[in-house]
């Protein structure tokens, strides 16, 4: 028995891990283990020696169990410590840099304008950028070969299909679908064969249309002055100038007092103190005829403005092309 105990102690000393220990446990205490085999011998021991033999074998069994348990919990503790060390997070390491995107100044301006009109009860509509000549020109009282077509240099996709040159075709599309009253704005991209410091081949416009019984020029004036005062400040001077658009009659161009020089005259306003900001007018009855509205019963106003123009004034940007060069140093400022 003493030899057995000694062998066990030698073996347990050389145990290096939990697997070794489990093998040792099976070897001595398992079903076919050394101690179990000794216990089985008990019945063949003469009755007089049996009690002593039994006690010794049980003592040694208990001793082994205790040794194994103690070592097991020590090994488990060490294992856990190792695991925690290898999985640990070094909180002193610097984090991964995440760069945040920003809203593009054009979208920012567009949302600001949209918000103001939505608060005045206008809904928001959309139309296609590739448009039928019919909606872009004909239904807006600009027939083929009409000199007014020269006002907008057009990209033709085919003789009957164009890249829309303005957002005004959305007026016709919406009126075809809906009976009055209508009151909406329609923001979107438009295209013209045009490029310099104030013109790009693609730019953005917002169209506005309000049609109902009894709509008059005072309503147009009220809505646009309210909008401009929200956009540029309540003291901004606003001026209506007679103009011409085939789809409105009478037509006007609307100027605001130059916000760069405070109306005193500068390079941007060409020393006039005024900046043109949008086109507008009372809907031409000819347009109503195309969509089946009775011009005797209904009247309305429409307006259209360039978003880039407004963003340039709002943020004092002197070259429209900066919006589309994707220079991060420029875009970061908004
Ligand atoms: C129109 O496009 C009319 N559809 C506006 C309108 C709507 C009038 C409803 C009456 C009723 P105009 O061609 O003037 O009008 O263009 C409107 C604005 O678009 C201009 O004031 C200008 O700010 C902007 N714009 C025109 N061409 C360019 C361009 N190439 N690049 C950037 N902005 C432009």
Short mmCIF file of N, CA and C in Angstrom, two decimals, residues 123 174-175 178-184 209-213 215 293 298-299:
data_model
loop_
_atom_site.label_atom_id
_atom_site.label_comp_id
_atom_site.label_asym_id
_atom_site.label_seq_id
_atom_site.Cartn_x
_atom_site.Cartn_y
_atom_site.Cartn_z
N UNK A 123 -46.92 70.26 -50.19
CA UNK A 123 -46.42 68.88 -50.19
C UNK A 123 -45.21 68.80 -51.11
N UNK A 174 -48.25 66.64 -62.32
CA UNK A 174 -49.09 66.58 -61.12
C UNK A 174 -50.52 67.03 -61.45
N UNK A 175 -50.65 68.12 -62.22
CA UNK A 175 -52.00 68.62 -62.54
C UNK A 175 -52.79 67.61 -63.38
N UNK A 178 -54.18 65.20 -60.72
CA UNK A 178 -54.97 65.68 -59.59
C UNK A 178 -55.84 66.86 -59.94
N UNK A 179 -56.99 66.91 -59.29
CA UNK A 179 -57.87 68.08 -59.47
C UNK A 179 -57.46 69.13 -58.44
N UNK A 180 -57.75 70.43 -58.71
CA UNK A 180 -57.43 71.46 -57.72
C UNK A 180 -58.27 71.25 -56.44
N UNK A 181 -57.86 71.74 -55.28
CA UNK A 181 -56.67 72.56 -55.08
C UNK A 181 -55.38 71.75 -55.06
N UNK A 182 -54.30 72.32 -55.64
CA UNK A 182 -52.98 71.70 -55.51
C UNK A 182 -52.00 72.72 -54.93
N UNK A 183 -51.11 72.23 -54.11
CA UNK A 183 -50.12 73.12 -53.49
C UNK A 183 -48.89 72.26 -53.18
N UNK A 184 -47.87 72.35 -54.04
CA UNK A 184 -46.69 71.48 -53.81
C UNK A 184 -45.41 72.16 -54.27
N UNK A 209 -45.93 75.18 -57.05
CA UNK A 209 -47.20 75.44 -57.74
C UNK A 209 -48.33 75.47 -56.73
N UNK A 210 -49.21 76.48 -56.89
CA UNK A 210 -50.40 76.53 -56.05
C UNK A 210 -51.58 76.91 -56.94
N UNK A 211 -52.58 76.04 -57.00
CA UNK A 211 -53.76 76.31 -57.83
C UNK A 211 -55.02 76.09 -57.00
N UNK A 212 -55.92 77.06 -57.10
CA UNK A 212 -57.22 76.92 -56.42
C UNK A 212 -58.14 77.99 -57.00
N UNK A 213 -59.35 78.06 -56.46
CA UNK A 213 -60.23 79.16 -56.89
C UNK A 213 -59.71 80.44 -56.24
N UNK A 215 -56.93 82.27 -56.57
CA UNK A 215 -55.52 82.55 -56.25
C UNK A 215 -55.05 83.74 -57.10
N UNK A 293 -57.80 71.79 -66.74
CA UNK A 293 -58.36 72.67 -65.69
C UNK A 293 -59.08 73.81 -66.40
N UNK A 298 -60.40 78.29 -62.19
CA UNK A 298 -59.20 78.20 -61.34
C UNK A 298 -58.10 79.13 -61.80
N UNK A 299 -57.31 79.56 -60.83
CA UNK A 299 -56.09 80.30 -61.15
C UNK A 299 -54.99 79.82 -60.22
#
